[in-house]
PDB file of C-alpha atoms in Angstrom:
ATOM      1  CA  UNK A 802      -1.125   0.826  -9.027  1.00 87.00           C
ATOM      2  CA  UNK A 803      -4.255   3.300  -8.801  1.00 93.00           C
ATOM      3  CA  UNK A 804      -4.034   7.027  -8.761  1.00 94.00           C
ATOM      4  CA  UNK A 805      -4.284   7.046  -5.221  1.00 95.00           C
ATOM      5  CA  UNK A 806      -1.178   4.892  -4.545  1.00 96.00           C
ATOM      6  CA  UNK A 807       0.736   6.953  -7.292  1.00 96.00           C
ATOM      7  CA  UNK A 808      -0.257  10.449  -5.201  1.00 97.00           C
ATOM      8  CA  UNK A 809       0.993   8.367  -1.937  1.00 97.00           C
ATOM      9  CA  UNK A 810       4.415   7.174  -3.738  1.00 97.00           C
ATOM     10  CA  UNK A 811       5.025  10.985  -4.984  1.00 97.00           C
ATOM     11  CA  UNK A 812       4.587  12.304  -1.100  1.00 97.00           C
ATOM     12  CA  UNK A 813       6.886   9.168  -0.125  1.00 97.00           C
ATOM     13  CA  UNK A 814       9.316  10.376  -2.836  1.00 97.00           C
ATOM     14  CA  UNK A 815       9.429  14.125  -2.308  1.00 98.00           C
ATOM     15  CA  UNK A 816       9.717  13.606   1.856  1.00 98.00           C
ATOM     16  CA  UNK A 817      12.892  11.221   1.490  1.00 98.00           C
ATOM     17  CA  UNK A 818      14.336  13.884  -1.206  1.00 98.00           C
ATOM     18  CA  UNK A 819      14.198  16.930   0.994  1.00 98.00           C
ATOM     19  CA  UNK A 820      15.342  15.154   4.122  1.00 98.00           C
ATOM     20  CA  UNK A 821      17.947  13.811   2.119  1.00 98.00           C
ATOM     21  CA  UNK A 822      19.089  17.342   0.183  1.00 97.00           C
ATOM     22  CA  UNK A 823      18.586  18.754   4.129  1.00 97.00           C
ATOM     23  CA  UNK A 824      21.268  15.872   5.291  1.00 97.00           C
ATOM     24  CA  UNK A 825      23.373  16.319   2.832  1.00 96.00           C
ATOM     25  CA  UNK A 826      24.109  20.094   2.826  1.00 94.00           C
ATOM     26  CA  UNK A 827      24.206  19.884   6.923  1.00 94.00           C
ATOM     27  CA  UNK A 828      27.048  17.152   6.317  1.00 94.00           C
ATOM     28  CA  UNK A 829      28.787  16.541   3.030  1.00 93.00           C
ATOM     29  CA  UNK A 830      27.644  20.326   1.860  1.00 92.00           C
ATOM     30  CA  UNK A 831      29.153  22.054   4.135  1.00 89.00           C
ATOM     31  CA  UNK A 832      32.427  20.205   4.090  1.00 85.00           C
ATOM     32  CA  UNK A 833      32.585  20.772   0.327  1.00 86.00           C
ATOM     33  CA  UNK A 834      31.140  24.423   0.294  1.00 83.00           C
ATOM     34  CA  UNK A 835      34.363  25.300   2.711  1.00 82.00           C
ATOM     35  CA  UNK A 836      37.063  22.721   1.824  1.00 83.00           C
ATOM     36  CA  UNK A 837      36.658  22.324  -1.435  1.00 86.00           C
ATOM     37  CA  UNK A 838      34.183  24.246  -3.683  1.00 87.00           C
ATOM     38  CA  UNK A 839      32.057  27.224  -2.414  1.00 87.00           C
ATOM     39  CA  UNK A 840      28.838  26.956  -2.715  1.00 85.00           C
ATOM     40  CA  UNK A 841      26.692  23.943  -2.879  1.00 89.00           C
ATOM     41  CA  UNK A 842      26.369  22.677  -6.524  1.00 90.00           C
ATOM     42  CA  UNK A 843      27.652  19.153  -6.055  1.00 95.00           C
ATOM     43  CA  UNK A 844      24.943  18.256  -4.136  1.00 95.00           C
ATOM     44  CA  UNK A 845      22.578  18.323  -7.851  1.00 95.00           C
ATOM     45  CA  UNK A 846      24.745  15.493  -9.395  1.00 96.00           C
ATOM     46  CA  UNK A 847      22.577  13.430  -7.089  1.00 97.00           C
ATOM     47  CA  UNK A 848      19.453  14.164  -9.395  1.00 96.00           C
ATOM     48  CA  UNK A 849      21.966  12.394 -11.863  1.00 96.00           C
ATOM     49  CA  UNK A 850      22.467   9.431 -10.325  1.00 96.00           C
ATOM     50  CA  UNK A 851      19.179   8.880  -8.847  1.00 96.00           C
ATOM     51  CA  UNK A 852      16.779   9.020 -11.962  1.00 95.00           C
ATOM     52  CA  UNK A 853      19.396   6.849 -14.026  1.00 96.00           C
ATOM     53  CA  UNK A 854      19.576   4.099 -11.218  1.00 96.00           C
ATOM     54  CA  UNK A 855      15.314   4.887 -10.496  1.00 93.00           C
ATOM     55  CA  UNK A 856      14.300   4.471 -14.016  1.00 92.00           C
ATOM     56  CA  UNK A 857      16.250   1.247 -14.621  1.00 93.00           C
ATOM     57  CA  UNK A 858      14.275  -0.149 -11.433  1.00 92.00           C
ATOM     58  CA  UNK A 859      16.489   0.598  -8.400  1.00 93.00           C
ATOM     59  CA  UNK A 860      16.725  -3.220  -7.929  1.00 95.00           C
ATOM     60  CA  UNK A 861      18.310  -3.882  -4.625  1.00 95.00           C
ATOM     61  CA  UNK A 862      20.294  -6.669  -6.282  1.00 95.00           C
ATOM     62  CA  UNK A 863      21.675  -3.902  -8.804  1.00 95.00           C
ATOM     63  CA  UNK A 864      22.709  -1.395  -6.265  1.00 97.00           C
ATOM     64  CA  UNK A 865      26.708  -2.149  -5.393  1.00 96.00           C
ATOM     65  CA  UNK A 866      26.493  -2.138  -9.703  1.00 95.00           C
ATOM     66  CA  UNK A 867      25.217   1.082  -9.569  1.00 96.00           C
ATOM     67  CA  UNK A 868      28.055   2.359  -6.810  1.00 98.00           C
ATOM     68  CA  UNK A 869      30.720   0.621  -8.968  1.00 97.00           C
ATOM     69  CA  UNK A 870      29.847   2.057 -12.327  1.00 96.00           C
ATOM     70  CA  UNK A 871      29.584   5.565 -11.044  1.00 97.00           C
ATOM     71  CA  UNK A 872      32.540   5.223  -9.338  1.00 98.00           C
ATOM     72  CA  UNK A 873      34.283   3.856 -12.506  1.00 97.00           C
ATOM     73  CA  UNK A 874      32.574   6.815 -14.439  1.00 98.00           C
ATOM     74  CA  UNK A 875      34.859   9.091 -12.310  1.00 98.00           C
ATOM     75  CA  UNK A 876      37.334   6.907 -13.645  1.00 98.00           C
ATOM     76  CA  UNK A 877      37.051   7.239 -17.030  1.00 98.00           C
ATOM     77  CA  UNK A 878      35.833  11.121 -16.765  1.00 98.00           C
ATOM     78  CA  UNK A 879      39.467  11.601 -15.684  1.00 98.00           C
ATOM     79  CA  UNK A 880      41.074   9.673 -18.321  1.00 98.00           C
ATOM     80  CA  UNK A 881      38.650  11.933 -20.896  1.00 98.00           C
ATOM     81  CA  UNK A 882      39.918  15.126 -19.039  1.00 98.00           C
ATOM     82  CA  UNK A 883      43.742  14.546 -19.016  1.00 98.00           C
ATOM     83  CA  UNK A 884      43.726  13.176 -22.472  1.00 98.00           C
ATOM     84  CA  UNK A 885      41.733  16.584 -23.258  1.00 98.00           C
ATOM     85  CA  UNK A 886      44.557  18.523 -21.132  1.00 97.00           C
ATOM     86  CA  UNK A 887      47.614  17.275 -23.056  1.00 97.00           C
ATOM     87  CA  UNK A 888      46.041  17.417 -26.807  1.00 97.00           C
ATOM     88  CA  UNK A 889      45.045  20.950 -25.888  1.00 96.00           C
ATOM     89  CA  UNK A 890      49.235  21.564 -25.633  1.00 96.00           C
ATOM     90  CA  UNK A 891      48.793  21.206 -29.800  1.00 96.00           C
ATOM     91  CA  UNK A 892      47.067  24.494 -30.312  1.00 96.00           C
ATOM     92  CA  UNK A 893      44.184  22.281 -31.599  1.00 96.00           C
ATOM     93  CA  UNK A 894      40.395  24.097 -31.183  1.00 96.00           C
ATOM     94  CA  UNK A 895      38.597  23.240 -28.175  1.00 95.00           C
ATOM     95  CA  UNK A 896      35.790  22.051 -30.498  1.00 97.00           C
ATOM     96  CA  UNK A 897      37.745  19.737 -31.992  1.00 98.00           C
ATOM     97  CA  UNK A 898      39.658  18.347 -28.984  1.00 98.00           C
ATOM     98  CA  UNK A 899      36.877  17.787 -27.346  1.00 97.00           C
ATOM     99  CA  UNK A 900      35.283  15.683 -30.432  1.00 98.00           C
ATOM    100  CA  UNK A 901      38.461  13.877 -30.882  1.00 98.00           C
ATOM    101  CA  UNK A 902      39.209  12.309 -27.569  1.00 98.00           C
ATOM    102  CA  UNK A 903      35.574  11.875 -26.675  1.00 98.00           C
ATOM    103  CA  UNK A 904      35.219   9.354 -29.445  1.00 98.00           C
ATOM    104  CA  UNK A 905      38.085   7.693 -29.043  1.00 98.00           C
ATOM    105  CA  UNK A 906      37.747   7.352 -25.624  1.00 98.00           C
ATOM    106  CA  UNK A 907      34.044   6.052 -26.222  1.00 97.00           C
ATOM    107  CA  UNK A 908      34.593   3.689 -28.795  1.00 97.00           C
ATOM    108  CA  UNK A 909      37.559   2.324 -25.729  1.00 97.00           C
ATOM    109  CA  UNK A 910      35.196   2.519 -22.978  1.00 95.00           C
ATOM    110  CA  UNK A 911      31.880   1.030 -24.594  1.00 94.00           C
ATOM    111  CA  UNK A 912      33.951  -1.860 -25.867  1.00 94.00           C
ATOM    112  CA  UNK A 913      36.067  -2.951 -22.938  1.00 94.00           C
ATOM    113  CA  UNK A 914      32.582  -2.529 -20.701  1.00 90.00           C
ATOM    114  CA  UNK A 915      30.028  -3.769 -23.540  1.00 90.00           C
ATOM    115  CA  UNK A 916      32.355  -6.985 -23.430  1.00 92.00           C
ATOM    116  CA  UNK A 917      33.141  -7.379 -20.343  1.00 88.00           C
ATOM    117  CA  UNK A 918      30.797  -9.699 -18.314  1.00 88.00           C
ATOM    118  CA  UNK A 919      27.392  -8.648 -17.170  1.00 82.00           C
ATOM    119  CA  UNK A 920      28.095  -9.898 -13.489  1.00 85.00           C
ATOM    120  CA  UNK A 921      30.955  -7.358 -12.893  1.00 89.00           C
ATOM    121  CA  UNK A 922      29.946  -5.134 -10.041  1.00 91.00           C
ATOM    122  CA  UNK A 923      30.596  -1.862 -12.480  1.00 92.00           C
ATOM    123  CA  UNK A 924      28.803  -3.246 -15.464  1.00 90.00           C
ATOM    124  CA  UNK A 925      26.231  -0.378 -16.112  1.00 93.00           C
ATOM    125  CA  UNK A 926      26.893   2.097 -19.007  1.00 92.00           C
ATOM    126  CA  UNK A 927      24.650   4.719 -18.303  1.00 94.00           C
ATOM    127  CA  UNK A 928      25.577   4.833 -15.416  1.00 96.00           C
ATOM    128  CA  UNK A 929      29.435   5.770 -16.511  1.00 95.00           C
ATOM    129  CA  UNK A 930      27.704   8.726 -18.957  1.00 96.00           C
ATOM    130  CA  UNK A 931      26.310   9.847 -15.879  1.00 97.00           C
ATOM    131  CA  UNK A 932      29.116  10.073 -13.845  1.00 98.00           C
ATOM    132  CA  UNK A 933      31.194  11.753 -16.921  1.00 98.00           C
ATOM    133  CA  UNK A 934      28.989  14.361 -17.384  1.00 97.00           C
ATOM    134  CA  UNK A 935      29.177  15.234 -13.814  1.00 97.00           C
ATOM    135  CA  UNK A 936      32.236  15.291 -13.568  1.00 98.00           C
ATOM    136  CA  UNK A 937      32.762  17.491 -17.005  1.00 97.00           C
ATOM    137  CA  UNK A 938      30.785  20.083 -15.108  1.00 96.00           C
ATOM    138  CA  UNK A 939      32.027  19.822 -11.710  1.00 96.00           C
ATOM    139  CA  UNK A 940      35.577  20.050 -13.299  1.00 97.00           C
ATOM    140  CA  UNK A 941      34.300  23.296 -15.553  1.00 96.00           C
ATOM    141  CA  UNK A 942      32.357  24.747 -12.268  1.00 95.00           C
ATOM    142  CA  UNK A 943      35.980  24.055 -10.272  1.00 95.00           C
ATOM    143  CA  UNK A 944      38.346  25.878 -13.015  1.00 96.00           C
ATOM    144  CA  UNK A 945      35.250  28.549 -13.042  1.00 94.00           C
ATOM    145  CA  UNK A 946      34.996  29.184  -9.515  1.00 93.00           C
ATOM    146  CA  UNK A 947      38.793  28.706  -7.669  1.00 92.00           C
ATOM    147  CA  UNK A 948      40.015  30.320 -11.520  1.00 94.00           C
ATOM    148  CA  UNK A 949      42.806  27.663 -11.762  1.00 94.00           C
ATOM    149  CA  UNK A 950      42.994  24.643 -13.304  1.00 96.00           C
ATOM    150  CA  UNK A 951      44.598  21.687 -10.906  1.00 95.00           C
ATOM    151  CA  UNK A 952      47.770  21.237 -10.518  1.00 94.00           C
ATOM    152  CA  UNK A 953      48.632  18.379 -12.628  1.00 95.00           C
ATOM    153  CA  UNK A 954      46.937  20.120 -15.435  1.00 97.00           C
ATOM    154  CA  UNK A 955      49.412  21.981 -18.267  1.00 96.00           C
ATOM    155  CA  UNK A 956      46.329  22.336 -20.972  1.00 94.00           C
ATOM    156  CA  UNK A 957      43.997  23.892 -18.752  1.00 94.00           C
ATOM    157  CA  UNK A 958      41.281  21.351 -19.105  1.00 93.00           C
ATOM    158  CA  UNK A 959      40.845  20.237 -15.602  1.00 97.00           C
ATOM    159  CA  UNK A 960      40.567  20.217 -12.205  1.00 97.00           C
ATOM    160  CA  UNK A 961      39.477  17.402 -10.138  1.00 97.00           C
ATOM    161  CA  UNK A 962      39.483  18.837  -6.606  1.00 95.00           C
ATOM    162  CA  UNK A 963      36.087  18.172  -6.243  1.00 95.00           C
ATOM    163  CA  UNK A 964      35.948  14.756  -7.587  1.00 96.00           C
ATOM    164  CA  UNK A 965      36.247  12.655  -4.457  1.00 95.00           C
ATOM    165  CA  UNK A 966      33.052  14.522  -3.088  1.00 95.00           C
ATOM    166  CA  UNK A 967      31.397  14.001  -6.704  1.00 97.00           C
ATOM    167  CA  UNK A 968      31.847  10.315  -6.468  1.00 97.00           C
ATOM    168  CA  UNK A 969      30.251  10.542  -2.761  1.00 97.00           C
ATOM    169  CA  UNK A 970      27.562  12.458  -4.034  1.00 97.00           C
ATOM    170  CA  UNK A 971      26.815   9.993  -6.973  1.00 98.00           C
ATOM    171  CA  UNK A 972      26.340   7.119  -4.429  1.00 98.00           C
ATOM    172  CA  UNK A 973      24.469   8.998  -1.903  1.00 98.00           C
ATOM    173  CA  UNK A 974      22.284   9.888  -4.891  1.00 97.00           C
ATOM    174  CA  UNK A 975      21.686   5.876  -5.847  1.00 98.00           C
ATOM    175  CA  UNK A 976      20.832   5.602  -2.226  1.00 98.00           C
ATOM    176  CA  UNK A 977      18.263   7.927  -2.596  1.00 98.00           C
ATOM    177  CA  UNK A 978      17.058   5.812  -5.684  1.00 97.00           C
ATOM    178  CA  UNK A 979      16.862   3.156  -3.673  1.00 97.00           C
ATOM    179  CA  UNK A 980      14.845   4.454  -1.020  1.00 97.00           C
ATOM    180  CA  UNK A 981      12.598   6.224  -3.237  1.00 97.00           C
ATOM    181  CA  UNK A 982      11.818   2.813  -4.422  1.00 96.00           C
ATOM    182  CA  UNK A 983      11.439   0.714  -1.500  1.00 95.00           C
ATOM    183  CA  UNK A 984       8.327   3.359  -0.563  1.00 96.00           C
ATOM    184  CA  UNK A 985       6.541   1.151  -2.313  1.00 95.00           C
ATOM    185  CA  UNK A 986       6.413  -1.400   0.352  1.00 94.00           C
ATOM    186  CA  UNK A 987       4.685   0.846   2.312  1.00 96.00           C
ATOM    187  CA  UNK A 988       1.678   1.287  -0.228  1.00 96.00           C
ATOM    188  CA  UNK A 989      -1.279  -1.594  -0.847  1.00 94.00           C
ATOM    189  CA  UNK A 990      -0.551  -2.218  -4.379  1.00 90.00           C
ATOM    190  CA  UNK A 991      -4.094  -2.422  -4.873  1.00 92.00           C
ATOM    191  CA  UNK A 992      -5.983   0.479  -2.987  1.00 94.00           C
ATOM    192  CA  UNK A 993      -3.261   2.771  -3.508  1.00 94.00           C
ATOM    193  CA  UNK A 994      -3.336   3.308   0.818  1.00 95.00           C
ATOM    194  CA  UNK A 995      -0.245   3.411   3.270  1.00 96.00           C
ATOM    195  CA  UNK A 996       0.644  -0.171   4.783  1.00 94.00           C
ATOM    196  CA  UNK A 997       3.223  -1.546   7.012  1.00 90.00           C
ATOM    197  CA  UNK A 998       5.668  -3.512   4.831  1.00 86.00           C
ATOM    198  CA  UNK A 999       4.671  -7.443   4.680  1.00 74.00           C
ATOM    199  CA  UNK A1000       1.014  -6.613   5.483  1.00 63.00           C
ATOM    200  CA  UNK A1001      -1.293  -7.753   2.856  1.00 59.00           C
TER     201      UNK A1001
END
């Protein structure tokens, strides 16, 4: 694609991004900013999901893989968290907790999903990192902000209050992805100008 059409993709792009972050905090923002964490910092874990799911291709086929590995990521975020939680009980340092269970709980999660077949509908790995590091922070920014950890916690090392709105956020953000993408059907792949899709 020519300059021109690259200029045109980046206005698509940045349009459907602020409508989007506009949608978002008018809907799921303000739910979460009043029922479950003030403010509105979930809404960035979209610029997670989004650039992992974009730079891989944002293949329409690949979406509902996308959705299911973030959505497993929560998953295994939690599993990281609570195992976190109860070795923290020990007295060990939060330095090496933290190393600990992360590579053990790697070396589990890479192998189960690095073996698993490629056709399972939650079969993308970076996608998983992505949703774990989200939901590291969201937890931290929870415990941080409310100045509790959740209930089930008795180390201190989580809360997941926010979680179900993380995971939303995640696929809203692969959404975005995928309409960032499809922009190019509106673009002449060779004169770089706007177009109505299937027009040559």
């Amino acid at each position: 694609m020519n300059k021109r059409g690259l200029v045109n993709w980046s206005i698509w792009i940045g349009v459907v991004s602020g409508i989007y972050c506009a949608i978002y905090l008018l809907t799921i923002g303000d739910l979460t900013s009043t029922r479950f964490l003030p403010g509105y910092q979930i809404v960035y874990a979209t610029f997670t999901a989004l650039p992992i799911y974009f730079t891989a291709g944002a293949k329409r086929e690949e979406f509902f893989q996308y959705i299911g590995s973030y959505l497993v990521g929560v998953v295994w975020a939690m599993i990281y968290l609570v195992l976190m939680d109860r070795l923290a009980l020990t007295g060990i340092p939060a330095w090496a907790n933290i190393a600990i269970i992360v590579a053990i709980v790697c070396i589990v999660e890479c192998a189960i999903h690095f073996c698993l077949p490629a056709s399972l509908p939650f079969n993308k790995v970076p996608a998983h990192f992505g949703a774990i590091s989200n939901c590291f922070w969201c937890s931290n920014m929870t415990i941080a902000i409310l100045g509790t950890a959740g209930a089930s916690s008795v180390g201190g090392f989580y809360n997941f209050t926010a979680f179900p709105i993380l995971a939303l956020t995640l696929c809203t953000g692969t959404l975005l992805g995928l309409i960032c993408n499809e922009g190019l059907n509106f673009i002449d792949a060779e004169t770089g100008k706007w177009k109505l899709p299937g027009k040559k």
